[in-house]
PDB file of C-alpha atoms in Angstrom:
ATOM      1  CA  MET A   1     -20.992  90.360-326.714  1.00 60.00           C
ATOM      2  CA  SER A   2     -18.769  91.961-329.334  1.00 74.00           C
ATOM      3  CA  SER A   3     -16.403  89.990-331.466  1.00 75.00           C
ATOM      4  CA  ARG A   4     -13.134  90.574-333.203  1.00 78.00           C
ATOM      5  CA  GLN A   5     -11.685  89.473-336.532  1.00 80.00           C
ATOM      6  CA  CYS A   6      -8.288  87.878-336.557  1.00 80.00           C
ATOM      7  CA  PRO A   7      -6.025  89.753-338.978  1.00 80.00           C
ATOM      8  CA  GLN A   8      -4.088  86.578-339.658  1.00 78.00           C
ATOM      9  CA  CYS A   9      -6.750  83.860-340.198  1.00 79.00           C
ATOM     10  CA  GLY A  10      -9.727  86.127-340.707  1.00 76.00           C
ATOM     11  CA  ARG A  11     -11.917  84.263-338.205  1.00 79.00           C
ATOM     12  CA  GLN A  12     -14.264  85.928-335.785  1.00 79.00           C
ATOM     13  CA  TYR A  13     -13.619  85.375-332.097  1.00 75.00           C
ATOM     14  CA  PRO A  14     -15.088  86.820-328.884  1.00 76.00           C
ATOM     15  CA  SER A  15     -13.582  90.072-327.697  1.00 74.00           C
ATOM     16  CA  SER A  16     -13.044  88.467-324.328  1.00 72.00           C
ATOM     17  CA  TYR A  17      -9.988  86.777-325.836  1.00 72.00           C
ATOM     18  CA  GLN A  18      -6.820  88.892-325.977  1.00 71.00           C
ATOM     19  CA  LYS A  19      -5.549  86.949-329.001  1.00 75.00           C
ATOM     20  CA  CYS A  20      -7.166  84.885-331.697  1.00 77.00           C
ATOM     21  CA  PRO A  21      -7.660  81.454-330.132  1.00 73.00           C
ATOM     22  CA  TYR A  22      -7.474  79.780-333.537  1.00 72.00           C
ATOM     23  CA  CYS A  23      -4.110  81.161-334.587  1.00 73.00           C
ATOM     24  CA  SER A  24      -2.264  81.600-331.337  1.00 63.00           C
ATOM     25  CA  GLY A  25      -3.195  78.142-329.907  1.00 55.00           C
ATOM     26  CA  GLU A  26      -4.377  79.852-326.770  1.00 49.00           C
ATOM     27  CA  ARG A  27      -7.996  78.848-327.208  1.00 48.00           C
ATOM     28  CA  ARG A  28      -8.112  76.943-324.026  1.00 49.00           C
ATOM     29  CA  ARG A  29      -5.393  78.716-322.175  1.00 48.00           C
ATOM     30  CA  ASN A  30      -6.880  82.165-322.854  1.00 47.00           C
ATOM     31  CA  ARG A  31     -10.533  81.279-322.410  1.00 51.00           C
ATOM     32  CA  PRO A  32     -12.451  83.740-320.231  1.00 49.00           C
ATOM     33  CA  VAL A  33     -12.447  83.140-316.517  1.00 48.00           C
ATOM     34  CA  ASP A  34     -15.864  84.683-315.987  1.00 58.00           C
ATOM     35  CA  PRO A  35     -18.463  81.822-315.887  1.00 63.00           C
ATOM     36  CA  LEU A  36     -21.049  83.858-317.744  1.00 63.00           C
ATOM     37  CA  SER A  37     -18.555  84.825-320.388  1.00 64.00           C
ATOM     38  CA  ARG A  38     -17.437  81.228-320.621  1.00 64.00           C
ATOM     39  CA  MET A  39     -21.021  80.022-321.182  1.00 67.00           C
ATOM     40  CA  VAL A  40     -21.564  82.677-323.841  1.00 62.00           C
ATOM     41  CA  SER A  41     -18.357  81.666-325.536  1.00 65.00           C
ATOM     42  CA  VAL A  42     -19.298  77.992-325.540  1.00 61.00           C
ATOM     43  CA  PHE A  43     -22.747  78.760-326.941  1.00 62.00           C
ATOM     44  CA  GLN A  44     -21.245  80.933-329.670  1.00 63.00           C
ATOM     45  CA  GLN A  45     -18.899  78.160-330.673  1.00 65.00           C
ATOM     46  CA  HIS A  46     -21.307  75.184-330.334  1.00 65.00           C
ATOM     47  CA  GLY A  47     -24.722  76.806-330.430  1.00 66.00           C
ATOM     48  CA  SER A  48     -26.062  74.666-333.274  1.00 72.00           C
ATOM     49  CA  ARG A  49     -24.943  71.425-331.645  1.00 73.00           C
ATOM     50  CA  ILE A  50     -26.476  72.379-328.318  1.00 73.00           C
ATOM     51  CA  PHE A  51     -29.757  73.218-330.001  1.00 74.00           C
ATOM     52  CA  LEU A  52     -29.870  69.944-331.905  1.00 77.00           C
ATOM     53  CA  GLY A  53     -28.981  67.939-328.792  1.00 76.00           C
ATOM     54  CA  THR A  54     -31.705  69.652-326.795  1.00 81.00           C
ATOM     55  CA  CYS A  55     -34.277  68.938-329.487  1.00 80.00           C
ATOM     56  CA  LEU A  56     -33.175  65.324-329.631  1.00 82.00           C
ATOM     57  CA  VAL A  57     -33.574  64.919-325.856  1.00 83.00           C
ATOM     58  CA  PHE A  58     -37.096  66.380-325.910  1.00 82.00           C
ATOM     59  CA  LEU A  59     -37.982  64.156-328.869  1.00 84.00           C
ATOM     60  CA  CYS A  60     -36.825  61.031-327.003  1.00 84.00           C
ATOM     61  CA  ILE A  61     -38.838  62.028-323.946  1.00 87.00           C
ATOM     62  CA  ALA A  62     -41.963  62.516-326.065  1.00 84.00           C
ATOM     63  CA  VAL A  63     -41.564  59.138-327.812  1.00 83.00           C
ATOM     64  CA  LEU A  64     -40.965  57.330-324.511  1.00 83.00           C
ATOM     65  CA  GLY A  65     -44.046  58.978-322.994  1.00 81.00           C
ATOM     66  CA  ALA A  66     -46.193  57.893-325.950  1.00 80.00           C
ATOM     67  CA  ILE A  67     -44.989  54.282-325.641  1.00 81.00           C
ATOM     68  CA  LEU A  68     -45.676  54.177-321.917  1.00 79.00           C
ATOM     69  CA  THR A  69     -49.143  55.674-322.412  1.00 78.00           C
ATOM     70  CA  ARG A  70     -50.044  53.092-325.083  1.00 76.00           C
ATOM     71  CA  ASN A  71     -48.851  50.171-322.939  1.00 68.00           C
ATOM     72  CA  SER A  72     -50.771  51.383-319.923  1.00 65.00           C
ATOM     73  CA  SER A  73     -53.977  51.820-321.974  1.00 63.00           C
ATOM     74  CA  SER A  74     -53.721  48.358-323.601  1.00 61.00           C
ATOM     75  CA  ARG A  75     -52.961  46.574-320.344  1.00 61.00           C
ATOM     76  CA  PRO A  76     -56.072  44.718-319.052  1.00 59.00           C
ATOM     77  CA  PRO A  77     -57.508  46.142-315.872  1.00 56.00           C
ATOM     78  CA  LYS A  78     -56.579  44.399-312.711  1.00 58.00           C
ATOM     79  CA  GLU A  79     -59.141  41.906-311.564  1.00 57.00           C
ATOM     80  CA  ASP A  80     -60.659  42.400-308.233  1.00 54.00           C
ATOM     81  CA  VAL A  81     -58.993  40.226-305.685  1.00 54.00           C
ATOM     82  CA  LEU A  82     -61.511  37.716-304.455  1.00 59.00           C
ATOM     83  CA  VAL A  83     -61.469  37.146-300.774  1.00 59.00           C
ATOM     84  CA  HIS A  84     -62.232  33.494-300.107  1.00 63.00           C
ATOM     85  CA  GLN A  85     -64.282  33.075-297.017  1.00 70.00           C
ATOM     86  CA  ALA A  86     -64.887  29.804-295.264  1.00 69.00           C
ATOM     87  CA  PRO A  87     -68.376  28.445-296.097  1.00 74.00           C
ATOM     88  CA  VAL A  88     -70.907  28.727-293.352  1.00 71.00           C
ATOM     89  CA  LEU A  89     -72.002  25.190-292.474  1.00 65.00           C
ATOM     90  CA  PRO A  90     -75.597  24.619-291.432  1.00 67.00           C
ATOM     91  CA  PRO A  91     -76.142  23.416-287.879  1.00 66.00           C
ATOM     92  CA  PRO A  92     -76.386  19.628-287.487  1.00 67.00           C
ATOM     93  CA  LYS A  93     -79.843  18.075-287.500  1.00 78.00           C
ATOM     94  CA  PRO A  94     -81.242  16.817-284.203  1.00 84.00           C
ATOM     95  CA  LEU A  95     -80.138  13.308-283.272  1.00 83.00           C
ATOM     96  CA  SER A  96     -82.800  10.627-283.766  1.00 85.00           C
ATOM     97  CA  LEU A  97     -83.065   6.836-283.916  1.00 86.00           C
ATOM     98  CA  ALA A  98     -84.945   4.965-286.621  1.00 86.00           C
ATOM     99  CA  ARG A  99     -86.617   2.763-283.987  1.00 86.00           C
ATOM    100  CA  ARG A 100     -87.589   3.552-280.396  1.00 89.00           C
ATOM    101  CA  ALA A 101     -88.291  -0.068-279.392  1.00 92.00           C
ATOM    102  CA  VAL A 102     -86.917  -3.380-280.692  1.00 92.00           C
ATOM    103  CA  SER A 103     -87.076  -7.066-279.831  1.00 92.00           C
ATOM    104  CA  VAL A 104     -84.209  -9.474-280.232  1.00 92.00           C
ATOM    105  CA  THR A 105     -83.596 -13.108-279.355  1.00 91.00           C
ATOM    106  CA  ALA A 106     -80.776 -13.920-276.960  1.00 92.00           C
ATOM    107  CA  GLY A 107     -77.637 -14.623-278.971  1.00 90.00           C
ATOM    108  CA  GLU A 108     -78.814 -12.623-281.989  1.00 91.00           C
ATOM    109  CA  THR A 109     -78.264  -9.017-283.078  1.00 93.00           C
ATOM    110  CA  VAL A 110     -80.341  -6.147-284.434  1.00 92.00           C
ATOM    111  CA  THR A 111     -79.120  -2.811-285.848  1.00 91.00           C
ATOM    112  CA  VAL A 112     -80.723   0.523-285.003  1.00 90.00           C
ATOM    113  CA  ALA A 113     -79.983   3.243-287.545  1.00 87.00           C
ATOM    114  CA  PHE A 114     -79.556   6.876-286.497  1.00 84.00           C
ATOM    115  CA  SER A 115     -79.560  10.266-288.205  1.00 83.00           C
ATOM    116  CA  GLY A 116     -78.440  13.791-287.388  1.00 77.00           C
ATOM    117  CA  GLY A 117     -76.054  14.546-284.575  1.00 64.00           C
ATOM    118  CA  PHE A 118     -72.432  13.689-285.257  1.00 68.00           C
ATOM    119  CA  ASP A 119     -70.549  10.913-287.020  1.00 68.00           C
ATOM    120  CA  THR A 120     -69.315   9.511-283.723  1.00 79.00           C
ATOM    121  CA  LEU A 121     -71.803   8.677-280.981  1.00 85.00           C
ATOM    122  CA  ILE A 122     -71.479   7.304-277.472  1.00 90.00           C
ATOM    123  CA  TRP A 123     -73.577   4.135-277.114  1.00 91.00           C
ATOM    124  CA  THR A 124     -74.485   2.723-273.703  1.00 94.00           C
ATOM    125  CA  SER A 125     -76.721  -0.030-272.333  1.00 95.00           C
ATOM    126  CA  SER A 126     -78.580   0.250-269.026  1.00 94.00           C
ATOM    127  CA  ASN A 127     -78.109  -3.487-268.428  1.00 94.00           C
ATOM    128  CA  GLU A 128     -75.278  -5.213-270.262  1.00 93.00           C
ATOM    129  CA  GLU A 129     -76.307  -8.568-268.758  1.00 94.00           C
ATOM    130  CA  VAL A 130     -79.443  -8.338-270.917  1.00 94.00           C
ATOM    131  CA  ALA A 131     -78.167  -6.501-274.025  1.00 94.00           C
ATOM    132  CA  THR A 132     -74.978  -4.837-275.244  1.00 95.00           C
ATOM    133  CA  VAL A 133     -74.510  -2.289-278.010  1.00 94.00           C
ATOM    134  CA  ASN A 134     -71.651  -1.343-280.340  1.00 91.00           C
ATOM    135  CA  ASN A 135     -72.159   1.537-282.785  1.00 87.00           C
ATOM    136  CA  GLY A 136     -75.880   0.833-283.075  1.00 88.00           C
ATOM    137  CA  VAL A 137     -75.595  -2.979-283.265  1.00 93.00           C
ATOM    138  CA  ILE A 138     -77.535  -4.452-280.321  1.00 93.00           C
ATOM    139  CA  THR A 139     -76.756  -7.983-279.137  1.00 95.00           C
ATOM    140  CA  GLY A 140     -79.186  -9.907-276.980  1.00 94.00           C
ATOM    141  CA  ILE A 141     -77.500 -11.600-274.013  1.00 94.00           C
ATOM    142  CA  ALA A 142     -80.324 -12.943-271.834  1.00 93.00           C
ATOM    143  CA  ALA A 143     -84.084 -12.593-271.495  1.00 93.00           C
ATOM    144  CA  GLY A 144     -85.134  -9.243-270.053  1.00 94.00           C
ATOM    145  CA  SER A 145     -85.298  -5.584-270.988  1.00 94.00           C
ATOM    146  CA  ALA A 146     -82.716  -2.801-271.255  1.00 95.00           C
ATOM    147  CA  THR A 147     -82.463   0.771-272.500  1.00 95.00           C
ATOM    148  CA  ILE A 148     -79.970   1.562-275.231  1.00 94.00           C
ATOM    149  CA  THR A 149     -78.844   5.224-275.365  1.00 94.00           C
ATOM    150  CA  ALA A 150     -77.002   7.114-278.091  1.00 91.00           C
ATOM    151  CA  SER A 151     -75.403  10.406-277.048  1.00 90.00           C
ATOM    152  CA  THR A 152     -73.404  13.173-278.693  1.00 84.00           C
ATOM    153  CA  GLY A 153     -72.377  14.700-275.389  1.00 81.00           C
ATOM    154  CA  VAL A 154     -74.969  17.435-275.930  1.00 84.00           C
ATOM    155  CA  GLU A 155     -78.126  15.492-276.733  1.00 87.00           C
ATOM    156  CA  ALA A 156     -79.180  11.872-276.250  1.00 89.00           C
ATOM    157  CA  VAL A 157     -81.905   9.530-277.520  1.00 91.00           C
ATOM    158  CA  SER A 158     -82.932   6.081-276.261  1.00 93.00           C
ATOM    159  CA  CYS A 159     -84.373   2.811-277.541  1.00 93.00           C
ATOM    160  CA  GLU A 160     -86.120   0.181-275.422  1.00 94.00           C
ATOM    161  CA  VAL A 161     -84.859  -3.359-276.062  1.00 95.00           C
ATOM    162  CA  THR A 162     -86.679  -6.564-275.166  1.00 95.00           C
ATOM    163  CA  VAL A 163     -84.614  -9.746-275.238  1.00 94.00           C
ATOM    164  CA  GLU A 164     -86.430 -13.063-275.559  1.00 92.00           C
ATOM    165  CA  GLU A 165     -85.196 -16.586-274.948  1.00 88.00           C
ATOM    166  CA  PRO A 166     -84.573 -18.514-278.152  1.00 80.00           C
ATOM    167  CA  VAL A 167     -87.150 -21.113-279.141  1.00 66.00           C
ATOM    168  CA  PRO A 168     -85.649 -24.524-278.454  1.00 61.00           C
ATOM    169  CA  VAL A 169     -84.860 -26.418-281.604  1.00 53.00           C
ATOM    170  CA  SER A 170     -86.598 -29.747-281.881  1.00 56.00           C
ATOM    171  CA  GLN A 171     -84.282 -32.702-281.740  1.00 67.00           C
ATOM    172  CA  PHE A 172     -86.591 -34.767-283.925  1.00 79.00           C
ATOM    173  CA  GLU A 173     -88.990 -34.278-286.813  1.00 91.00           C
ATOM    174  CA  LEU A 174     -92.702 -34.797-286.321  1.00 94.00           C
ATOM    175  CA  ALA A 175     -95.409 -36.051-288.691  1.00 94.00           C
ATOM    176  CA  LEU A 176     -99.169 -36.709-288.666  1.00 95.00           C
ATOM    177  CA  ASN A 177    -100.606 -40.195-288.784  1.00 94.00           C
ATOM    178  CA  THR A 178    -102.407 -39.142-291.985  1.00 93.00           C
ATOM    179  CA  THR A 179    -102.141 -36.164-294.335  1.00 94.00           C
ATOM    180  CA  ASP A 180    -105.292 -36.647-296.472  1.00 96.00           C
ATOM    181  CA  PHE A 181    -108.493 -38.489-295.660  1.00 95.00           C
ATOM    182  CA  THR A 182    -112.255 -38.449-296.361  1.00 95.00           C
ATOM    183  CA  ILE A 183    -114.993 -38.436-293.750  1.00 94.00           C
ATOM    184  CA  ARG A 184    -118.457 -39.254-295.090  1.00 92.00           C
ATOM    185  CA  ALA A 185    -121.848 -38.241-293.804  1.00 91.00           C
ATOM    186  CA  GLY A 186    -122.792 -40.403-290.832  1.00 90.00           C
ATOM    187  CA  GLY A 187    -119.291 -41.774-290.678  1.00 90.00           C
ATOM    188  CA  ASP A 188    -117.282 -42.240-287.482  1.00 94.00           C
ATOM    189  CA  PRO A 189    -114.985 -39.479-286.173  1.00 95.00           C
ATOM    190  CA  VAL A 190    -111.324 -39.798-287.114  1.00 95.00           C
ATOM    191  CA  GLN A 191    -108.565 -39.640-284.508  1.00 96.00           C
ATOM    192  CA  MET A 192    -105.569 -37.524-285.537  1.00 95.00           C
ATOM    193  CA  LYS A 193    -102.187 -38.157-283.920  1.00 94.00           C
ATOM    194  CA  VAL A 194     -98.729 -36.624-284.018  1.00 95.00           C
ATOM    195  CA  ARG A 195     -95.916 -39.144-284.286  1.00 94.00           C
ATOM    196  CA  ILE A 196     -92.139 -38.935-284.327  1.00 92.00           C
ATOM    197  CA  LYS A 197     -91.226 -39.236-287.969  1.00 89.00           C
ATOM    198  CA  GLY A 198     -89.661 -42.513-288.962  1.00 85.00           C
ATOM    199  CA  THR A 199     -91.126 -44.333-285.935  1.00 85.00           C
ATOM    200  CA  ARG A 200     -94.535 -45.398-284.653  1.00 84.00           C
ATOM    201  CA  ASP A 201     -94.000 -43.498-281.393  1.00 90.00           C
ATOM    202  CA  VAL A 202     -96.667 -40.945-280.483  1.00 92.00           C
ATOM    203  CA  TYR A 203     -95.447 -37.450-279.616  1.00 92.00           C
ATOM    204  CA  GLU A 204     -96.146 -36.832-275.939  1.00 90.00           C
ATOM    205  CA  GLY A 205     -95.688 -33.075-275.960  1.00 90.00           C
ATOM    206  CA  GLU A 206     -98.292 -30.341-276.263  1.00 92.00           C
ATOM    207  CA  VAL A 207    -100.186 -30.152-279.551  1.00 95.00           C
ATOM    208  CA  VAL A 208    -102.548 -27.365-280.641  1.00 96.00           C
ATOM    209  CA  TRP A 209    -105.187 -28.473-283.185  1.00 96.00           C
ATOM    210  CA  THR A 210    -107.178 -26.131-285.477  1.00 96.00           C
ATOM    211  CA  SER A 211    -109.685 -26.516-288.318  1.00 95.00           C
ATOM    212  CA  GLN A 212    -109.517 -24.026-291.173  1.00 95.00           C
ATOM    213  CA  ASP A 213    -113.300 -24.303-291.745  1.00 95.00           C
ATOM    214  CA  VAL A 214    -115.368 -25.429-288.752  1.00 94.00           C
ATOM    215  CA  ASN A 215    -118.445 -25.590-291.004  1.00 95.00           C
ATOM    216  CA  VAL A 216    -116.890 -28.623-292.684  1.00 95.00           C
ATOM    217  CA  VAL A 217    -115.193 -30.420-289.777  1.00 96.00           C
ATOM    218  CA  THR A 218    -114.202 -29.692-286.194  1.00 96.00           C
ATOM    219  CA  ILE A 219    -111.319 -31.078-284.190  1.00 95.00           C
ATOM    220  CA  SER A 220    -111.001 -31.427-280.437  1.00 95.00           C
ATOM    221  CA  ASP A 221    -108.035 -30.658-278.223  1.00 94.00           C
ATOM    222  CA  THR A 222    -107.124 -34.335-278.387  1.00 94.00           C
ATOM    223  CA  GLY A 223    -107.212 -34.468-282.208  1.00 95.00           C
ATOM    224  CA  LEU A 224    -110.651 -36.071-282.772  1.00 96.00           C
ATOM    225  CA  VAL A 225    -112.144 -34.926-286.127  1.00 96.00           C
ATOM    226  CA  GLU A 226    -115.940 -34.838-286.630  1.00 96.00           C
ATOM    227  CA  ARG A 227    -117.902 -33.990-289.756  1.00 96.00           C
ATOM    228  CA  VAL A 228    -120.192 -30.941-289.729  1.00 95.00           C
ATOM    229  CA  GLY A 229    -121.056 -30.270-293.365  1.00 94.00           C
ATOM    230  CA  ARG A 230    -119.880 -30.679-296.919  1.00 94.00           C
ATOM    231  CA  GLY A 231    -116.627 -29.327-298.384  1.00 95.00           C
ATOM    232  CA  THR A 232    -112.863 -29.568-298.082  1.00 96.00           C
ATOM    233  CA  THR A 233    -110.705 -27.989-295.376  1.00 96.00           C
ATOM    234  CA  THR A 234    -107.339 -28.277-293.662  1.00 96.00           C
ATOM    235  CA  ILE A 235    -106.489 -29.505-290.184  1.00 96.00           C
ATOM    236  CA  THR A 236    -103.358 -27.959-288.673  1.00 96.00           C
ATOM    237  CA  ALA A 237    -101.289 -29.206-285.738  1.00 96.00           C
ATOM    238  CA  TYR A 238     -98.734 -26.996-283.936  1.00 95.00           C
ATOM    239  CA  ALA A 239     -96.215 -29.067-281.999  1.00 93.00           C
ATOM    240  CA  ASP A 240     -92.639 -28.422-280.835  1.00 89.00           C
ATOM    241  CA  GLY A 241     -92.363 -25.344-283.088  1.00 89.00           C
ATOM    242  CA  GLN A 242     -93.383 -27.356-286.126  1.00 93.00           C
ATOM    243  CA  ILE A 243     -96.508 -26.919-288.274  1.00 94.00           C
ATOM    244  CA  LEU A 244     -98.194 -30.056-289.605  1.00 95.00           C
ATOM    245  CA  GLU A 245    -101.164 -30.028-291.994  1.00 96.00           C
ATOM    246  CA  CYS A 246    -103.749 -32.562-293.201  1.00 96.00           C
ATOM    247  CA  ILE A 247    -106.434 -32.217-295.921  1.00 96.00           C
ATOM    248  CA  VAL A 248    -109.923 -33.399-294.904  1.00 96.00           C
ATOM    249  CA  ARG A 249    -112.658 -34.025-297.486  1.00 96.00           C
ATOM    250  CA  ALA A 250    -116.373 -34.179-296.612  1.00 94.00           C
ATOM    251  CA  PRO A 251    -118.398 -35.178-299.707  1.00 93.00           C
ATOM    252  CA  ARG A 252    -122.130 -35.798-299.923  1.00 83.00           C
TER     253      ARG A 252
END
């Protein structure tokens, strides 16, 4: 676009202006109406500023891009997200009892351990008048037999229980008429007796007599001791749940 020189101020101005916009004060009022002409006029007046501003914008964009690139490269890679899965539990071991048959005295208890299966079992007794059970603890009630069963609801195992009557406790203490004696060769047999301790009364109950060495002495069912050979042995009497012993010597 051509330009003119103002005869008054000497400045150059676009020919699209009718008068010098610097002298007449009609810079804005007389600016060209044509958009293209207006853009050309603005560029002519502020071309250097527009160029510097554009360069500054591009420079800022380049710096910002460099910063973002450095941050993204220094950032540690994302760790793989671990998916936690529930552990697979092994199947329970088969249910079993430590003992398949037990004996218990009436009034006493015995425990049967178990393994496998589940923590909680269902315990039952085939005859609760003979034996009862609670979590593996069996209680003898009366003489007889019963079957104790442990069940998980899926599998079951059993244990045979024999209940025996308790041995009656002796109401008195027994003793032998002698606890150490000597029987010589050719001597008379010696009669052994079981007495109630602290008295001279003879025990009238059943007595079982034994000789530890029958090559030294023998003893009859009635307690009569006879010499057989030389040595030392022990005579034992079993009476009323008590064990009584006597030393017998057979010298030359």
